PDB file of N, CA and C in Angstrom:
ATOM      1  N   UNK F  10     -34.951-124.247 -43.686  1.00 49.00           N
ATOM      2  CA  UNK F  10     -35.705-125.587 -44.987  1.00 49.00           C
ATOM      3  C   UNK F  10     -36.473-125.025 -46.285  1.00 49.00           C
ATOM      4  N   UNK F  11     -36.317-125.838 -47.212  1.00 59.00           N
ATOM      5  CA  UNK F  11     -36.553-125.770 -48.419  1.00 59.00           C
ATOM      6  C   UNK F  11     -38.132-126.116 -48.419  1.00 59.00           C
ATOM      7  N   UNK F  12     -39.179-125.510 -48.288  1.00 61.00           N
ATOM      8  CA  UNK F  12     -40.520-126.215 -48.910  1.00 61.00           C
ATOM      9  C   UNK F  12     -40.539-127.319 -49.916  1.00 61.00           C
ATOM     10  N   UNK F  13     -40.916-128.014 -49.842  1.00 62.00           N
ATOM     11  CA  UNK F  13     -41.069-129.413 -50.500  1.00 62.00           C
ATOM     12  C   UNK F  13     -42.312-129.392 -51.039  1.00 62.00           C
ATOM     13  N   UNK F  14     -42.111-129.620 -52.381  1.00 69.00           N
ATOM     14  CA  UNK F  14     -43.726-130.154 -52.979  1.00 69.00           C
ATOM     15  C   UNK F  14     -43.871-131.492 -53.203  1.00 69.00           C
ATOM     16  N   UNK F  15     -45.614-131.753 -53.124  1.00 74.00           N
ATOM     17  CA  UNK F  15     -45.404-133.175 -53.778  1.00 74.00           C
ATOM     18  C   UNK F  15     -46.191-133.374 -55.369  1.00 74.00           C
ATOM     19  N   UNK F  16     -44.970-134.367 -55.617  1.00 72.00           N
ATOM     20  CA  UNK F  16     -45.108-133.860 -57.420  1.00 72.00           C
ATOM     21  C   UNK F  16     -46.136-135.330 -57.675  1.00 72.00           C
ATOM     22  N   UNK F  17     -46.077-136.025 -58.865  1.00 74.00           N
ATOM     23  CA  UNK F  17     -46.406-137.183 -59.270  1.00 74.00           C
ATOM     24  C   UNK F  17     -44.920-137.603 -59.753  1.00 74.00           C
ATOM     25  N   UNK F  18     -45.137-138.739 -59.427  1.00 69.00           N
ATOM     26  CA  UNK F  18     -43.554-139.865 -59.105  1.00 69.00           C
ATOM     27  C   UNK F  18     -43.291-139.938 -60.859  1.00 69.00           C
ATOM     28  N   UNK F  19     -43.903-139.728 -61.996  1.00 73.00           N
ATOM     29  CA  UNK F  19     -43.191-139.332 -63.345  1.00 73.00           C
ATOM     30  C   UNK F  19     -42.744-138.000 -63.373  1.00 73.00           C
ATOM     31  N   UNK F  20     -42.637-137.164 -62.586  1.00 75.00           N
ATOM     32  CA  UNK F  20     -42.333-135.940 -63.119  1.00 75.00           C
ATOM     33  C   UNK F  20     -40.506-135.780 -62.491  1.00 75.00           C
ATOM     34  N   UNK F  21     -39.550-135.228 -63.399  1.00 70.00           N
ATOM     35  CA  UNK F  21     -38.799-135.764 -62.838  1.00 70.00           C
ATOM     36  C   UNK F  21     -38.200-134.271 -62.265  1.00 70.00           C
ATOM     37  N   UNK F  22     -37.755-134.288 -60.578  1.00 74.00           N
ATOM     38  CA  UNK F  22     -37.450-133.534 -60.093  1.00 74.00           C
ATOM     39  C   UNK F  22     -35.945-133.966 -59.489  1.00 74.00           C
ATOM     40  N   UNK F  23     -35.137-133.098 -59.076  1.00 70.00           N
ATOM     41  CA  UNK F  23     -33.401-133.248 -58.225  1.00 70.00           C
ATOM     42  C   UNK F  23     -33.382-134.582 -57.534  1.00 70.00           C
ATOM     43  N   UNK F  24     -34.428-134.607 -56.837  1.00 68.00           N
ATOM     44  CA  UNK F  24     -34.042-136.014 -56.123  1.00 68.00           C
ATOM     45  C   UNK F  24     -34.565-137.251 -56.337  1.00 68.00           C
ATOM     46  N   UNK F  25     -35.305-137.563 -57.785  1.00 64.00           N
ATOM     47  CA  UNK F  25     -35.482-138.381 -58.388  1.00 64.00           C
ATOM     48  C   UNK F  25     -34.968-138.527 -59.893  1.00 64.00           C
ATOM     49  N   UNK F  26     -33.922-137.812 -60.596  1.00 68.00           N
ATOM     50  CA  UNK F  26     -33.798-138.037 -61.475  1.00 68.00           C
ATOM     51  C   UNK F  26     -32.777-139.050 -61.698  1.00 68.00           C
ATOM     52  N   UNK F  27     -32.622-140.058 -62.308  1.00 74.00           N
ATOM     53  CA  UNK F  27     -31.673-140.923 -62.692  1.00 74.00           C
ATOM     54  C   UNK F  27     -30.744-140.736 -64.556  1.00 74.00           C
ATOM     55  N   UNK F  28     -29.392-140.741 -64.246  1.00 74.00           N
ATOM     56  CA  UNK F  28     -28.843-140.458 -65.772  1.00 74.00           C
ATOM     57  C   UNK F  28     -27.354-141.640 -65.667  1.00 74.00           C
ATOM     58  N   UNK F  29     -27.067-141.709 -66.287  1.00 80.00           N
ATOM     59  CA  UNK F  29     -26.052-143.251 -66.715  1.00 80.00           C
ATOM     60  C   UNK F  29     -24.353-141.785 -66.412  1.00 80.00           C
ATOM     61  N   UNK F  30     -23.417-142.295 -66.161  1.00 83.00           N
ATOM     62  CA  UNK F  30     -22.305-142.005 -65.647  1.00 83.00           C
ATOM     63  C   UNK F  30     -22.103-141.114 -66.446  1.00 83.00           C
ATOM     64  N   UNK F  31     -20.630-140.096 -66.371  1.00 83.00           N
ATOM     65  CA  UNK F  31     -20.514-139.409 -67.278  1.00 83.00           C
ATOM     66  C   UNK F  31     -19.451-139.501 -68.361  1.00 83.00           C
ATOM     67  N   UNK F  32     -19.260-139.378 -69.556  1.00 91.00           N
ATOM     68  CA  UNK F  32     -18.029-139.769 -70.509  1.00 91.00           C
ATOM     69  C   UNK F  32     -17.203-138.961 -70.370  1.00 91.00           C
ATOM     70  N   UNK F  33     -17.440-137.996 -69.999  1.00 92.00           N
ATOM     71  CA  UNK F  33     -16.297-136.770 -69.545  1.00 92.00           C
ATOM     72  C   UNK F  33     -15.010-137.197 -68.607  1.00 92.00           C
ATOM     73  N   UNK F  34     -13.767-136.935 -68.948  1.00 92.00           N
ATOM     74  CA  UNK F  34     -13.000-137.850 -68.121  1.00 92.00           C
ATOM     75  C   UNK F  34     -12.773-136.567 -66.653  1.00 92.00           C
ATOM     76  N   UNK F  35     -12.107-137.725 -65.596  1.00 91.00           N
ATOM     77  CA  UNK F  35     -12.316-136.906 -64.952  1.00 91.00           C
ATOM     78  C   UNK F  35     -11.583-135.559 -64.232  1.00 91.00           C
ATOM     79  N   UNK F  36     -12.145-134.658 -63.404  1.00 94.00           N
ATOM     80  CA  UNK F  36     -11.450-133.329 -63.324  1.00 94.00           C
ATOM     81  C   UNK F  36      -9.980-133.657 -62.678  1.00 94.00           C
ATOM     82  N   UNK F  37      -9.064-133.516 -62.987  1.00 95.00           N
ATOM     83  CA  UNK F  37      -7.537-133.224 -61.534  1.00 95.00           C
ATOM     84  C   UNK F  37      -7.296-132.199 -61.270  1.00 95.00           C
ATOM     85  N   UNK F  38      -7.206-131.895 -59.945  1.00 96.00           N
ATOM     86  CA  UNK F  38      -6.946-130.407 -59.008  1.00 96.00           C
ATOM     87  C   UNK F  38      -5.333-130.980 -58.457  1.00 96.00           C
ATOM     88  N   UNK F  39      -4.862-129.856 -58.373  1.00 96.00           N
ATOM     89  CA  UNK F  39      -3.487-129.706 -57.846  1.00 96.00           C
ATOM     90  C   UNK F  39      -3.634-129.320 -56.795  1.00 96.00           C
ATOM     91  N   UNK F  40      -3.057-130.622 -56.419  1.00 94.00           N
ATOM     92  CA  UNK F  40      -3.073-131.083 -54.479  1.00 94.00           C
ATOM     93  C   UNK F  40      -2.953-129.683 -53.232  1.00 94.00           C
ATOM     94  N   UNK F  41      -1.595-129.209 -54.284  1.00 94.00           N
ATOM     95  CA  UNK F  41      -1.232-127.768 -53.455  1.00 94.00           C
ATOM     96  C   UNK F  41      -2.459-126.251 -53.290  1.00 94.00           C
ATOM     97  N   UNK F  42      -2.649-126.216 -54.654  1.00 95.00           N
ATOM     98  CA  UNK F  42      -3.332-124.856 -54.726  1.00 95.00           C
ATOM     99  C   UNK F  42      -5.109-124.959 -55.315  1.00 95.00           C
ATOM    100  N   UNK F  43      -5.291-125.801 -55.476  1.00 94.00           N
ATOM    101  CA  UNK F  43      -6.741-126.859 -55.663  1.00 94.00           C
ATOM    102  C   UNK F  43      -7.059-125.896 -56.993  1.00 94.00           C
ATOM    103  N   UNK F  44      -6.031-125.844 -58.096  1.00 96.00           N
ATOM    104  CA  UNK F  44      -5.831-125.343 -59.443  1.00 96.00           C
ATOM    105  C   UNK F  44      -5.909-126.453 -60.300  1.00 96.00           C
ATOM    106  N   UNK F  45      -6.532-126.141 -61.787  1.00 96.00           N
ATOM    107  CA  UNK F  45      -6.543-127.481 -62.866  1.00 96.00           C
ATOM    108  C   UNK F  45      -4.716-128.079 -62.722  1.00 96.00           C
ATOM    109  N   UNK F  46      -5.147-129.003 -62.281  1.00 96.00           N
ATOM    110  CA  UNK F  46      -3.671-129.482 -62.129  1.00 96.00           C
ATOM    111  C   UNK F  46      -3.196-130.326 -64.074  1.00 96.00           C
ATOM    112  N   UNK F  47      -1.865-129.839 -64.364  1.00 94.00           N
ATOM    113  CA  UNK F  47      -1.854-130.345 -65.725  1.00 94.00           C
ATOM    114  C   UNK F  47      -0.552-131.695 -65.538  1.00 94.00           C
ATOM    115  N   UNK F  48      -0.024-131.297 -64.383  1.00 97.00           N
ATOM    116  CA  UNK F  48       1.244-131.979 -64.536  1.00 97.00           C
ATOM    117  C   UNK F  48       1.109-133.066 -63.011  1.00 97.00           C
ATOM    118  N   UNK F  49       1.716-134.165 -63.099  1.00 96.00           N
ATOM    119  CA  UNK F  49       1.838-135.378 -62.114  1.00 96.00           C
ATOM    120  C   UNK F  49       3.168-135.292 -61.827  1.00 96.00           C
ATOM    121  N   UNK F  50       3.682-135.002 -60.646  1.00 95.00           N
ATOM    122  CA  UNK F  50       5.395-135.552 -60.008  1.00 95.00           C
ATOM    123  C   UNK F  50       5.514-136.936 -60.185  1.00 95.00           C
ATOM    124  N   UNK F  51       6.157-137.492 -61.176  1.00 94.00           N
ATOM    125  CA  UNK F  51       6.219-139.298 -60.856  1.00 94.00           C
ATOM    126  C   UNK F  51       7.052-139.567 -59.434  1.00 94.00           C
ATOM    127  N   UNK F  52       7.533-138.885 -58.947  1.00 92.00           N
ATOM    128  CA  UNK F  52       8.261-139.543 -57.930  1.00 92.00           C
ATOM    129  C   UNK F  52       6.962-139.251 -56.203  1.00 92.00           C
ATOM    130  N   UNK F  53       6.578-138.795 -56.449  1.00 90.00           N
ATOM    131  CA  UNK F  53       5.428-138.607 -55.144  1.00 90.00           C
ATOM    132  C   UNK F  53       4.190-138.394 -55.626  1.00 90.00           C
ATOM    133  N   UNK F  54       4.006-138.424 -56.831  1.00 91.00           N
ATOM    134  CA  UNK F  54       2.214-138.888 -57.359  1.00 91.00           C
ATOM    135  C   UNK F  54       1.212-137.539 -57.146  1.00 91.00           C
ATOM    136  N   UNK F  55       2.262-136.713 -56.563  1.00 94.00           N
ATOM    137  CA  UNK F  55       1.507-135.267 -56.251  1.00 94.00           C
ATOM    138  C   UNK F  55       0.874-134.351 -57.494  1.00 94.00           C
ATOM    139  N   UNK F  56       0.072-133.449 -57.520  1.00 96.00           N
ATOM    140  CA  UNK F  56      -0.431-133.089 -58.699  1.00 96.00           C
ATOM    141  C   UNK F  56       0.122-131.620 -58.685  1.00 96.00           C
ATOM    142  N   UNK F  57       0.263-131.260 -59.632  1.00 97.00           N
ATOM    143  CA  UNK F  57       0.699-129.967 -59.312  1.00 97.00           C
ATOM    144  C   UNK F  57       0.279-128.858 -60.627  1.00 97.00           C
ATOM    145  N   UNK F  58       0.263-127.602 -60.693  1.00 96.00           N
ATOM    146  CA  UNK F  58      -0.478-126.382 -62.061  1.00 96.00           C
ATOM    147  C   UNK F  58       0.569-126.255 -62.250  1.00 96.00           C
ATOM    148  N   UNK F  59       2.466-125.790 -62.173  1.00 96.00           N
ATOM    149  CA  UNK F  59       2.893-125.290 -62.654  1.00 96.00           C
ATOM    150  C   UNK F  59       4.342-125.489 -62.721  1.00 96.00           C
ATOM    151  N   UNK F  60       5.384-125.429 -63.173  1.00 96.00           N
ATOM    152  CA  UNK F  60       6.548-125.170 -62.621  1.00 96.00           C
ATOM    153  C   UNK F  60       7.288-124.838 -61.281  1.00 96.00           C
ATOM    154  N   UNK F  61       6.719-123.782 -60.695  1.00 97.00           N
ATOM    155  CA  UNK F  61       6.923-123.215 -59.632  1.00 97.00           C
ATOM    156  C   UNK F  61       6.734-124.160 -58.654  1.00 97.00           C
ATOM    157  N   UNK F  62       5.253-124.641 -58.632  1.00 96.00           N
ATOM    158  CA  UNK F  62       4.892-125.052 -57.312  1.00 96.00           C
ATOM    159  C   UNK F  62       5.451-126.978 -57.651  1.00 96.00           C
ATOM    160  N   UNK F  63       6.067-127.281 -58.982  1.00 96.00           N
ATOM    161  CA  UNK F  63       6.944-128.207 -58.832  1.00 96.00           C
ATOM    162  C   UNK F  63       8.501-128.293 -58.111  1.00 96.00           C
ATOM    163  N   UNK F  64       8.577-126.853 -58.151  1.00 97.00           N
ATOM    164  CA  UNK F  64      10.180-126.448 -57.681  1.00 97.00           C
ATOM    165  C   UNK F  64       9.915-127.058 -55.911  1.00 97.00           C
ATOM    166  N   UNK F  65       8.333-126.245 -55.461  1.00 96.00           N
ATOM    167  CA  UNK F  65       8.230-126.759 -54.200  1.00 96.00           C
ATOM    168  C   UNK F  65       7.916-127.799 -53.540  1.00 96.00           C
ATOM    169  N   UNK F  66       7.191-128.945 -54.261  1.00 96.00           N
ATOM    170  CA  UNK F  66       7.281-129.568 -53.837  1.00 96.00           C
ATOM    171  C   UNK F  66       8.422-130.972 -54.040  1.00 96.00           C
ATOM    172  N   UNK F  67       9.544-130.607 -54.487  1.00 95.00           N
ATOM    173  CA  UNK F  67      10.599-130.887 -54.287  1.00 95.00           C
ATOM    174  C   UNK F  67      11.323-130.582 -53.068  1.00 95.00           C
ATOM    175  N   UNK F  68      10.536-129.723 -52.697  1.00 96.00           N
ATOM    176  CA  UNK F  68      11.397-129.100 -51.121  1.00 96.00           C
ATOM    177  C   UNK F  68      10.530-130.486 -49.788  1.00 96.00           C
ATOM    178  N   UNK F  69       9.708-131.069 -50.233  1.00 94.00           N
ATOM    179  CA  UNK F  69       8.882-131.309 -49.480  1.00 94.00           C
ATOM    180  C   UNK F  69       9.179-132.335 -48.901  1.00 94.00           C
ATOM    181  N   UNK F  70       9.077-133.021 -47.610  1.00 93.00           N
ATOM    182  CA  UNK F  70       9.600-134.218 -46.939  1.00 93.00           C
ATOM    183  C   UNK F  70       8.116-135.267 -47.213  1.00 93.00           C
ATOM    184  N   UNK F  71       8.659-136.466 -46.616  1.00 90.00           N
ATOM    185  CA  UNK F  71       7.959-137.438 -46.887  1.00 90.00           C
ATOM    186  C   UNK F  71       6.810-137.185 -45.873  1.00 90.00           C
ATOM    187  N   UNK F  72       6.526-137.002 -44.901  1.00 91.00           N
ATOM    188  CA  UNK F  72       5.301-136.544 -44.126  1.00 91.00           C
ATOM    189  C   UNK F  72       4.566-135.267 -44.659  1.00 91.00           C
ATOM    190  N   UNK F  73       4.847-134.476 -45.535  1.00 93.00           N
ATOM    191  CA  UNK F  73       4.338-133.356 -45.899  1.00 93.00           C
ATOM    192  C   UNK F  73       3.162-134.042 -46.959  1.00 93.00           C
ATOM    193  N   UNK F  74       4.253-135.151 -47.898  1.00 92.00           N
ATOM    194  CA  UNK F  74       3.554-134.847 -49.321  1.00 92.00           C
ATOM    195  C   UNK F  74       2.917-136.555 -48.875  1.00 92.00           C
ATOM    196  N   UNK F  75       2.672-137.197 -47.792  1.00 91.00           N
ATOM    197  CA  UNK F  75       1.808-138.095 -47.597  1.00 91.00           C
ATOM    198  C   UNK F  75       0.708-137.433 -46.776  1.00 91.00           C
ATOM    199  N   UNK F  76       0.645-136.204 -46.379  1.00 91.00           N
ATOM    200  CA  UNK F  76      -0.006-135.839 -45.934  1.00 91.00           C
ATOM    201  C   UNK F  76      -0.994-135.068 -46.807  1.00 91.00           C
ATOM    202  N   UNK F  77      -0.433-134.429 -47.751  1.00 92.00           N
ATOM    203  CA  UNK F  77      -0.860-134.263 -49.484  1.00 92.00           C
ATOM    204  C   UNK F  77      -2.231-135.001 -49.761  1.00 92.00           C
ATOM    205  N   UNK F  78      -1.393-136.113 -50.555  1.00 92.00           N
ATOM    206  CA  UNK F  78      -1.750-137.542 -50.775  1.00 92.00           C
ATOM    207  C   UNK F  78      -3.018-138.045 -50.092  1.00 92.00           C
ATOM    208  N   UNK F  79      -3.198-137.875 -48.665  1.00 89.00           N
ATOM    209  CA  UNK F  79      -3.704-138.442 -47.914  1.00 89.00           C
ATOM    210  C   UNK F  79      -5.425-137.534 -47.695  1.00 89.00           C
ATOM    211  N   UNK F  80      -4.949-136.041 -48.294  1.00 90.00           N
ATOM    212  CA  UNK F  80      -6.615-134.935 -47.980  1.00 90.00           C
ATOM    213  C   UNK F  80      -7.068-135.726 -49.467  1.00 90.00           C
ATOM    214  N   UNK F  81      -6.635-136.438 -50.494  1.00 88.00           N
ATOM    215  CA  UNK F  81      -7.508-136.689 -51.634  1.00 88.00           C
ATOM    216  C   UNK F  81      -7.540-138.612 -51.738  1.00 88.00           C
ATOM    217  N   UNK F  82      -7.514-139.165 -50.670  1.00 86.00           N
ATOM    218  CA  UNK F  82      -7.649-140.137 -50.261  1.00 86.00           C
ATOM    219  C   UNK F  82      -6.860-141.006 -51.062  1.00 86.00           C
ATOM    220  N   UNK F  83      -5.163-140.446 -51.449  1.00 84.00           N
ATOM    221  CA  UNK F  83      -4.193-141.083 -51.977  1.00 84.00           C
ATOM    222  C   UNK F  83      -3.474-141.859 -51.545  1.00 84.00           C
ATOM    223  N   UNK F  84      -3.233-142.178 -50.793  1.00 71.00           N
ATOM    224  CA  UNK F  84      -2.319-142.683 -49.695  1.00 71.00           C
ATOM    225  C   UNK F  84      -1.299-143.580 -50.922  1.00 71.00           C
ATOM    226  N   UNK F  85       0.116-143.163 -50.807  1.00 60.00           N
ATOM    227  CA  UNK F  85       1.163-143.932 -51.239  1.00 60.00           C
ATOM    228  C   UNK F  85       1.987-143.938 -50.592  1.00 60.00           C
ATOM    229  N   UNK F  86       2.848-145.340 -50.300  1.00 62.00           N
ATOM    230  CA  UNK F  86       3.967-145.666 -50.098  1.00 62.00           C
ATOM    231  C   UNK F  86       5.193-145.161 -50.650  1.00 62.00           C
ATOM    232  N   UNK F  87       5.710-144.077 -49.946  1.00 54.00           N
ATOM    233  CA  UNK F  87       6.957-143.391 -50.980  1.00 54.00           C
ATOM    234  C   UNK F  87       8.352-144.352 -50.786  1.00 54.00           C
ATOM    235  N   UNK F  88       9.029-144.832 -51.664  1.00 59.00           N
ATOM    236  CA  UNK F  88       9.952-145.591 -51.684  1.00 59.00           C
ATOM    237  C   UNK F  88      11.533-144.157 -51.450  1.00 59.00           C
TER     238      UNK F  88
END
């Protein structure tokens, strides 16, 4: 466990620093590989990195798609 030193309340530390929310857009990651997601499949809503992964997504069944969406808390009912 790290040693914590007692600092004055007006000294900024990682535990007490406050800031405004980020103005940068939230990063989107590929649901399959975890790489940066450049694209989103319009039918399933899965994010993917390249065309090869798009072909893989097209072969997935509904339960598998739901599992990938559930991993990022994006549960969507597919038609």
